[in-house]
XYZ file of C-alpha atoms in Angstrom:
463
model
C -17.495 5.839 14.970
C -13.754 6.552 14.196
C -13.323 8.833 11.056
C -9.496 8.982 11.329
C -7.442 5.595 10.491
C -4.984 5.503 12.785
C -5.640 2.968 15.405
C -4.191 -0.020 14.007
C -6.268 -3.568 13.757
C -9.709 -2.283 14.045
C -13.184 -1.618 12.478
C -13.538 2.030 11.060
C -14.999 4.790 8.722
C -12.945 6.060 6.575
C -13.370 8.724 3.359
C -11.117 9.686 0.598
C -9.766 12.928 0.847
C -13.063 14.394 0.322
C -14.342 13.284 3.296
C -16.935 12.001 1.255
C -19.739 8.654 1.899
C -17.461 7.247 4.496
C -17.478 3.750 4.946
C -16.717 1.165 7.250
C -13.703 -0.989 6.904
C -11.017 -3.494 8.765
C -7.698 -2.063 8.356
C -4.918 -3.321 9.254
C -1.344 -2.217 9.085
C 1.148 -5.004 7.632
C 4.756 -4.972 8.152
C 6.251 -6.236 4.968
C 7.008 -9.660 6.493
C 3.198 -9.684 7.361
C 2.368 -8.703 4.660
C 1.741 -12.754 2.684
C -0.258 -12.945 5.758
C -2.411 -10.645 5.723
C -3.522 -11.256 1.961
C -3.811 -15.068 3.458
C -6.981 -13.330 5.502
C -8.795 -11.694 3.270
C -12.423 -12.022 3.910
C -15.557 -12.974 0.823
C -15.623 -8.681 0.666
C -11.754 -9.681 -0.180
C -9.242 -6.012 0.854
C -7.839 -2.967 -0.902
C -3.980 -1.685 -0.264
C -4.395 2.214 1.544
C -1.523 4.556 1.139
C -1.589 8.497 3.131
C -5.554 8.490 1.667
C -4.319 11.074 -0.530
C -6.863 9.953 -2.930
C -10.046 12.212 -3.136
C -13.291 9.783 -3.680
C -13.736 6.050 -3.433
C -10.156 3.959 -4.074
C -8.929 3.016 -1.056
C -12.231 2.106 0.790
C -13.318 -0.628 0.572
C -17.069 -1.329 2.724
C -17.213 -4.653 4.799
C -13.909 -5.442 3.537
C -10.057 -5.717 4.616
C -7.875 -2.125 4.062
C -4.456 -2.972 4.175
C -1.507 -0.565 4.919
C 1.864 -1.677 5.171
C 4.522 0.028 6.523
C 6.424 3.034 5.652
C 9.241 1.124 6.242
C 11.727 4.977 5.375
C 15.035 1.297 5.807
C 13.675 0.753 2.807
C 15.533 2.965 0.467
C 18.170 2.390 -1.838
C 19.790 4.849 -3.746
C 22.227 3.853 -7.515
C 23.466 7.391 -6.886
C 25.055 5.433 -10.766
C 22.508 4.855 -11.985
C 20.007 7.870 -10.895
C 18.020 5.207 -9.145
C 16.255 5.335 -5.651
C 14.182 1.746 -4.960
C 11.991 2.499 -2.304
C 8.934 -0.199 -0.235
C 5.463 0.607 -1.259
C 4.846 1.840 2.195
C 6.869 4.664 1.557
C 5.441 8.489 1.353
C 7.101 10.927 -1.537
C 7.340 13.008 0.990
C 9.696 10.689 3.585
C 11.126 10.023 0.113
C 11.908 13.827 -0.345
C 14.205 14.568 2.642
C 16.676 12.065 1.361
C 16.808 12.713 -1.906
C 16.655 16.347 -2.042
C 19.703 16.794 0.383
C 21.516 14.090 -2.284
C 20.861 16.376 -5.697
C 17.620 14.431 -6.945
C 14.337 14.820 -7.575
C 11.146 12.081 -7.587
C 10.400 12.306 -11.325
C 6.984 12.740 -10.942
C 4.778 14.634 -8.152
C 1.798 15.699 -7.939
C 0.287 18.831 -5.893
C 1.080 17.408 -2.234
C 3.787 15.032 -1.031
C 1.618 12.049 1.214
C 1.357 10.565 -1.875
C 2.890 6.310 -1.167
C 5.160 5.281 -4.089
C 1.934 2.031 -4.231
C -0.335 4.745 -4.667
C 1.889 6.397 -6.905
C 1.910 3.644 -9.252
C -1.504 2.739 -9.282
C -3.104 5.577 -10.002
C -0.969 6.230 -12.422
C 0.615 9.756 -10.738
C 0.540 12.632 -12.877
C 2.347 16.367 -12.258
C 3.439 19.668 -14.551
C 5.531 18.050 -16.062
C 3.841 15.531 -18.342
C 3.707 16.903 -21.539
C 7.912 16.808 -21.456
C 8.112 13.255 -19.133
C 4.929 11.772 -18.867
C 3.552 10.125 -16.118
C 5.043 7.941 -13.232
C 4.684 4.735 -14.070
C 6.764 6.236 -17.373
C 9.972 5.801 -14.740
C 9.668 3.167 -13.156
C 11.709 -0.342 -14.840
C 11.361 -2.455 -12.408
C 8.357 -3.720 -9.194
C 7.713 -6.486 -7.086
C 4.026 -6.713 -6.739
C 2.133 -9.298 -4.190
C -1.045 -11.190 -5.895
C -3.447 -12.615 -4.430
C -1.878 -15.744 -3.736
C 0.759 -14.234 -1.640
C 3.308 -14.706 -4.393
C 5.399 -11.759 -5.391
C 6.176 -11.521 -8.895
C 8.845 -9.411 -10.872
C 7.455 -6.556 -13.346
C 9.494 -4.531 -15.901
C 8.153 -2.877 -18.946
C 9.185 -3.964 -21.503
C 8.242 -7.680 -23.038
C 11.828 -9.982 -21.904
C 11.383 -13.976 -21.518
C 9.174 -15.350 -18.029
C 8.606 -11.057 -17.630
C 4.771 -10.565 -17.398
C 5.009 -6.670 -18.938
C 0.882 -7.113 -19.822
C 0.446 -7.091 -15.619
C 2.750 -4.168 -15.124
C 1.240 -2.443 -16.997
C -2.402 -3.495 -15.996
C -0.755 -2.609 -12.371
C -0.458 1.209 -13.431
C -2.685 3.612 -12.796
C -4.783 0.240 -11.929
C -6.114 1.157 -9.020
C -4.119 -0.882 -6.565
C -6.895 -3.727 -7.935
C -4.126 -6.140 -9.302
C -2.147 -7.213 -6.066
C 0.284 -4.967 -3.456
C 2.997 -3.375 -4.657
C 5.965 -4.467 -2.410
C 8.089 -1.860 -3.861
C 9.738 -0.361 -6.441
C 12.110 1.470 -8.674
C 12.497 4.507 -10.798
C 14.975 6.885 -12.243
C 14.787 10.802 -10.636
C 15.512 14.071 -12.018
C 19.443 15.403 -11.220
C 19.155 18.208 -9.189
C 21.305 21.059 -8.755
C 19.658 22.580 -5.765
C 16.114 22.780 -3.524
C 14.770 25.523 -4.903
C 12.734 26.571 -8.683
C 12.657 29.151 -11.024
C 10.111 30.198 -11.540
C 8.602 32.576 -14.408
C 4.758 34.384 -14.024
C 1.955 35.353 -16.002
C -1.115 36.853 -15.275
C -3.349 36.451 -18.342
C -6.604 38.342 -18.794
C -8.762 35.688 -20.151
C -8.929 31.783 -20.839
C -7.004 32.483 -24.284
C -4.278 34.471 -23.795
C -3.466 31.418 -20.914
C -4.627 28.705 -23.778
C -2.204 30.255 -26.190
C 0.912 31.220 -23.500
C 0.793 27.072 -22.142
C 0.855 26.136 -25.319
C 3.912 29.278 -26.390
C 5.530 27.428 -23.441
C 5.614 23.830 -23.927
C 9.032 23.201 -25.124
C 11.122 25.694 -22.817
C 10.049 24.486 -19.432
C 10.642 21.520 -18.058
C 7.172 22.457 -14.803
C 4.113 24.108 -16.662
C 0.463 25.138 -14.753
C -2.052 27.593 -14.087
C -4.803 28.462 -11.996
C -8.068 29.847 -13.791
C -10.460 31.975 -11.822
C -13.934 29.607 -12.348
C -16.286 33.437 -11.780
C -14.977 35.540 -13.874
C -16.348 36.248 -16.456
C -17.269 38.014 -19.819
C -14.301 39.305 -21.230
C -12.094 37.989 -18.353
C -13.799 34.506 -18.693
C -10.881 31.861 -18.145
C -8.511 34.748 -16.858
C -5.857 33.088 -14.524
C -2.155 32.468 -13.430
C 0.388 30.785 -15.949
C 3.799 29.335 -13.585
C 6.403 27.616 -15.368
C 8.936 26.204 -13.701
C 12.548 24.491 -13.764
C 15.378 23.248 -10.739
C 17.356 26.616 -9.676
C 21.114 26.219 -10.548
C 23.928 27.870 -7.742
C 23.883 30.600 -9.588
C 20.641 32.309 -9.126
C 19.995 31.680 -4.975
C 20.715 34.361 -2.876
C 24.398 34.364 -1.045
C 22.642 32.940 1.722
C 20.548 30.100 0.064
C 23.993 29.360 -1.958
C 25.440 28.796 1.603
C 23.501 25.360 1.825
C 21.499 24.890 -1.984
C 20.737 21.578 -0.906
C 18.372 22.709 1.787
C 15.302 21.042 2.272
C 12.675 21.816 4.847
C 9.043 20.702 3.868
C 7.536 21.459 7.148
C 3.612 22.154 8.177
C 3.258 26.139 8.580
C 0.099 26.595 9.548
C -3.010 23.490 10.589
C -6.591 24.512 9.868
C -8.391 23.636 13.743
C -10.077 20.622 14.402
C -13.715 21.925 14.514
C -14.045 24.415 11.275
C -18.081 25.387 10.446
C -20.456 22.813 9.569
C -21.560 24.449 5.937
C -17.867 24.815 5.690
C -15.469 28.298 4.776
C -15.108 28.375 1.353
C -18.908 30.709 0.301
C -19.322 32.668 -3.062
C -17.921 35.549 -1.224
C -14.229 34.349 0.502
C -13.720 31.945 -2.923
C -14.854 35.629 -4.732
C -11.984 37.969 -1.814
C -9.218 35.044 -2.760
C -9.317 34.805 -6.188
C -8.821 38.652 -6.543
C -5.978 38.721 -4.598
C -4.475 35.659 -6.096
C -4.907 36.731 -9.253
C -3.904 40.977 -8.418
C -0.505 38.588 -6.534
C 1.167 37.412 -9.449
C 2.851 41.019 -11.277
C 2.008 42.700 -14.784
C 3.098 40.985 -17.460
C 6.293 37.833 -17.166
C 7.704 37.677 -14.195
C 10.883 35.471 -12.409
C 11.240 34.761 -9.300
C 12.514 31.776 -6.707
C 10.701 29.540 -4.789
C 11.440 25.806 -2.463
C 10.289 23.272 -3.720
C 7.372 22.581 -1.629
C 6.020 26.024 -1.877
C 5.451 25.390 -6.188
C 5.198 21.990 -5.934
C 2.983 21.899 -3.135
C 1.419 24.783 -1.792
C -1.659 23.320 -0.129
C 0.699 20.849 2.180
C 1.844 23.848 3.581
C -1.570 23.757 5.695
C -2.324 20.605 7.342
C -5.402 19.384 7.032
C -7.514 22.503 4.676
C -9.542 19.104 3.504
C -11.809 20.641 6.484
C -12.831 23.542 5.114
C -15.672 22.737 3.000
C -17.902 21.644 5.898
C -19.359 18.116 6.852
C -20.664 17.279 3.184
C -16.734 17.336 2.417
C -15.930 17.852 -0.923
C -15.591 16.300 -4.069
C -12.874 16.773 -7.094
C -13.421 16.410 -10.497
C -10.788 16.335 -12.715
C -10.927 14.917 -16.813
C -8.783 15.633 -20.116
C -10.045 16.448 -22.846
C -7.592 16.170 -26.305
C -6.407 18.256 -28.365
C -8.836 19.331 -30.973
C -11.231 19.516 -28.751
C -10.783 23.362 -26.708
C -13.808 24.195 -28.006
C -15.106 21.894 -25.429
C -13.106 22.698 -22.779
C -14.776 26.033 -23.182
C -17.284 25.543 -22.978
C -17.170 23.646 -20.289
C -15.519 26.733 -17.838
C -18.559 28.546 -19.597
C -20.542 26.214 -18.089
C -18.864 26.320 -14.255
C -19.183 29.803 -14.649
C -21.877 30.227 -15.015
C -22.872 28.067 -12.264
C -21.566 30.743 -10.114
C -19.806 27.851 -7.894
C -17.360 29.418 -5.363
C -14.199 27.358 -6.811
C -10.883 28.419 -5.529
C -8.915 25.857 -6.938
C -8.355 25.337 -10.075
C -5.942 23.415 -11.925
C -5.223 23.344 -16.016
C -2.237 21.163 -17.479
C -1.520 20.064 -20.984
C -0.330 16.368 -21.239
C 1.693 14.752 -23.743
C 1.019 11.293 -24.955
C -0.204 8.742 -23.154
C 1.991 5.271 -22.210
C 0.333 2.037 -22.329
C -1.318 1.510 -19.184
C -4.841 0.756 -19.615
C -6.087 2.571 -16.744
C -4.442 5.312 -17.004
C -5.910 8.302 -17.312
C -3.177 10.691 -18.745
C -4.240 11.859 -22.317
C -2.696 13.992 -25.232
C -4.749 16.697 -24.058
C -6.380 19.210 -21.926
C -6.951 18.554 -18.306
C -8.096 20.563 -15.872
C -9.232 20.167 -12.155
C -11.597 21.924 -9.315
C -12.012 21.255 -5.879
C -16.327 21.357 -5.112
C -18.305 20.688 -2.081
C -20.619 18.263 -2.050
C -23.355 19.853 -1.161
C -24.128 22.990 -3.934
C -27.680 23.252 -4.878
C -27.013 21.250 -8.762
C -24.276 20.571 -8.407
C -25.136 17.019 -9.709
C -27.573 17.921 -13.108
C -23.911 20.374 -13.687
C -21.223 17.589 -13.399
C -23.624 15.476 -15.953
C -23.956 18.014 -18.258
C -19.727 17.826 -18.404
C -19.392 13.944 -18.312
C -21.383 14.661 -21.686
C -18.988 17.129 -23.015
C -15.273 15.382 -22.099
C -17.043 11.915 -22.710
C -17.848 13.119 -26.191
C -15.507 15.127 -27.032
C -13.098 11.776 -27.253
C -11.795 12.062 -23.210
C -11.878 10.509 -19.680
C -12.585 11.130 -15.966
C -9.192 10.966 -13.113
C -10.442 8.048 -11.038
C -7.621 8.655 -8.619
C -10.358 11.115 -7.892
C -14.053 10.164 -8.701
C -16.488 10.239 -6.790
C -19.221 10.919 -9.483
C -18.664 8.178 -13.065
C -20.976 5.506 -13.226
C -20.123 2.266 -14.755
C -21.478 3.523 -19.146
C -18.553 6.382 -18.046
C -16.044 4.546 -17.352
C -16.402 2.466 -20.827
C -16.721 4.938 -22.521
C -12.996 6.931 -21.294
C -11.604 3.316 -21.450
C -11.873 1.598 -24.090
C -8.591 -0.610 -22.979
C -10.862 -1.654 -20.308
C -11.808 -5.294 -21.697
C -8.002 -5.779 -21.342
C -7.199 -4.978 -18.497
C -10.024 -6.877 -17.610
C -8.709 -9.847 -18.617
C -5.048 -9.342 -17.340
C -6.975 -8.885 -13.494
C -8.916 -12.010 -14.210
C -6.048 -13.907 -14.560
C -3.202 -12.838 -11.352
C -7.404 -13.036 -9.280
C -9.513 -15.240 -10.804
C -11.508 -14.947 -6.836
C -11.019 -11.057 -6.852
C -9.739 -11.027 -3.603
C -8.509 -7.462 -4.290
C -11.788 -4.520 -3.896
C -13.166 -1.735 -3.550
C -15.392 0.537 -3.118
C -14.568 1.512 -6.054
C -14.328 -0.828 -7.952
C -17.313 -2.226 -6.919
C -19.315 1.312 -7.513
C -17.877 1.076 -11.438
C -17.932 -2.019 -11.876
C -14.431 -2.849 -12.859
C -14.261 -6.337 -11.603
C -16.862 -7.074 -12.339
């Protein structure tokens, strides 16, 4: 059975970006005008919308049911330059949007570490980026969305209470993992830019306290901020890392060549991982130790300011096609959590335990979140968030993560549903105390349970 999802209308094996635990579903590619009919044809196992397949776990899988992929419909993009907003179809990708927006002097309000995310997926996951500490998550910037419900009707939703507006459904959809309906299109605010380059300030920092202190100090000064942590470092070097703060560059910061076309944008991939890699992958302690040393040393000591392209700053992994194959046949998971401010000791303990486990982890992201929004299942909350990628076949991984879960949940934190392949229903109830509030809205608009996914069944979100 195929494990890709390129042939429409067939029963296929689907996995998340982590390539672990695939399940079989009937995949239907639908044009916007075919969506209502596809919804009415959902089987007893229900259906779920799937974008570009970049959720790491199983939120866009639906074993035995239907998976609906809304056509990109890039002609369904309308920019309002006066209002500084764009209306885009739910199947339109951020990658396609950037190619349209950047040359016109606009940027999306929030982008995660990959630009291969659809607008529907961005809202369903309430994605966050390097600017959350200043500007919140994607849902904060949506002014209107149209949602197709389980009975095939389409409703217009806005975030604020108003006569005729179901604002509770709007916020249940933001971060609602696609379980309230299919997002047909949405309108959201844009960021004006003068160039397609980023002014990036880089700091190489020798230990965790230095990294965290510098992040706190720079929060108010930079729109974008993110730190990479070396999780193989120990002792006095525990948590050493590289902090990169960014702002959209202005024309005066560009070289003469770049200044001749300041809004030029090129998001092409530079290289691709071969289709066939060793079954065990190429991520091991030796390769990660070498990578971490090079990545740490390539950052200059002290403060360094340079100019980078948008893809290089926001989406460096997108420049390598099929990079998820480097973890081998068993795939990998991303473990991302947030703990509230005041729980810095818990974050340190988590990093100490991961470092002590000597796991080969090269992708680690540390960020600071600002306040969360009104979405009951929205992940971000004020605090520290750490994300790690790790191969699923590592010995001792499950008990390690369970021990970290206890720390995170005990501190009042939670895990990111979009990345999850690990949590239990009890973990969700502890981490998302407004789950019943979300369920009440969801049950009101989908009493028959038409929308379902492997994630919703595994975590008992909809039972």
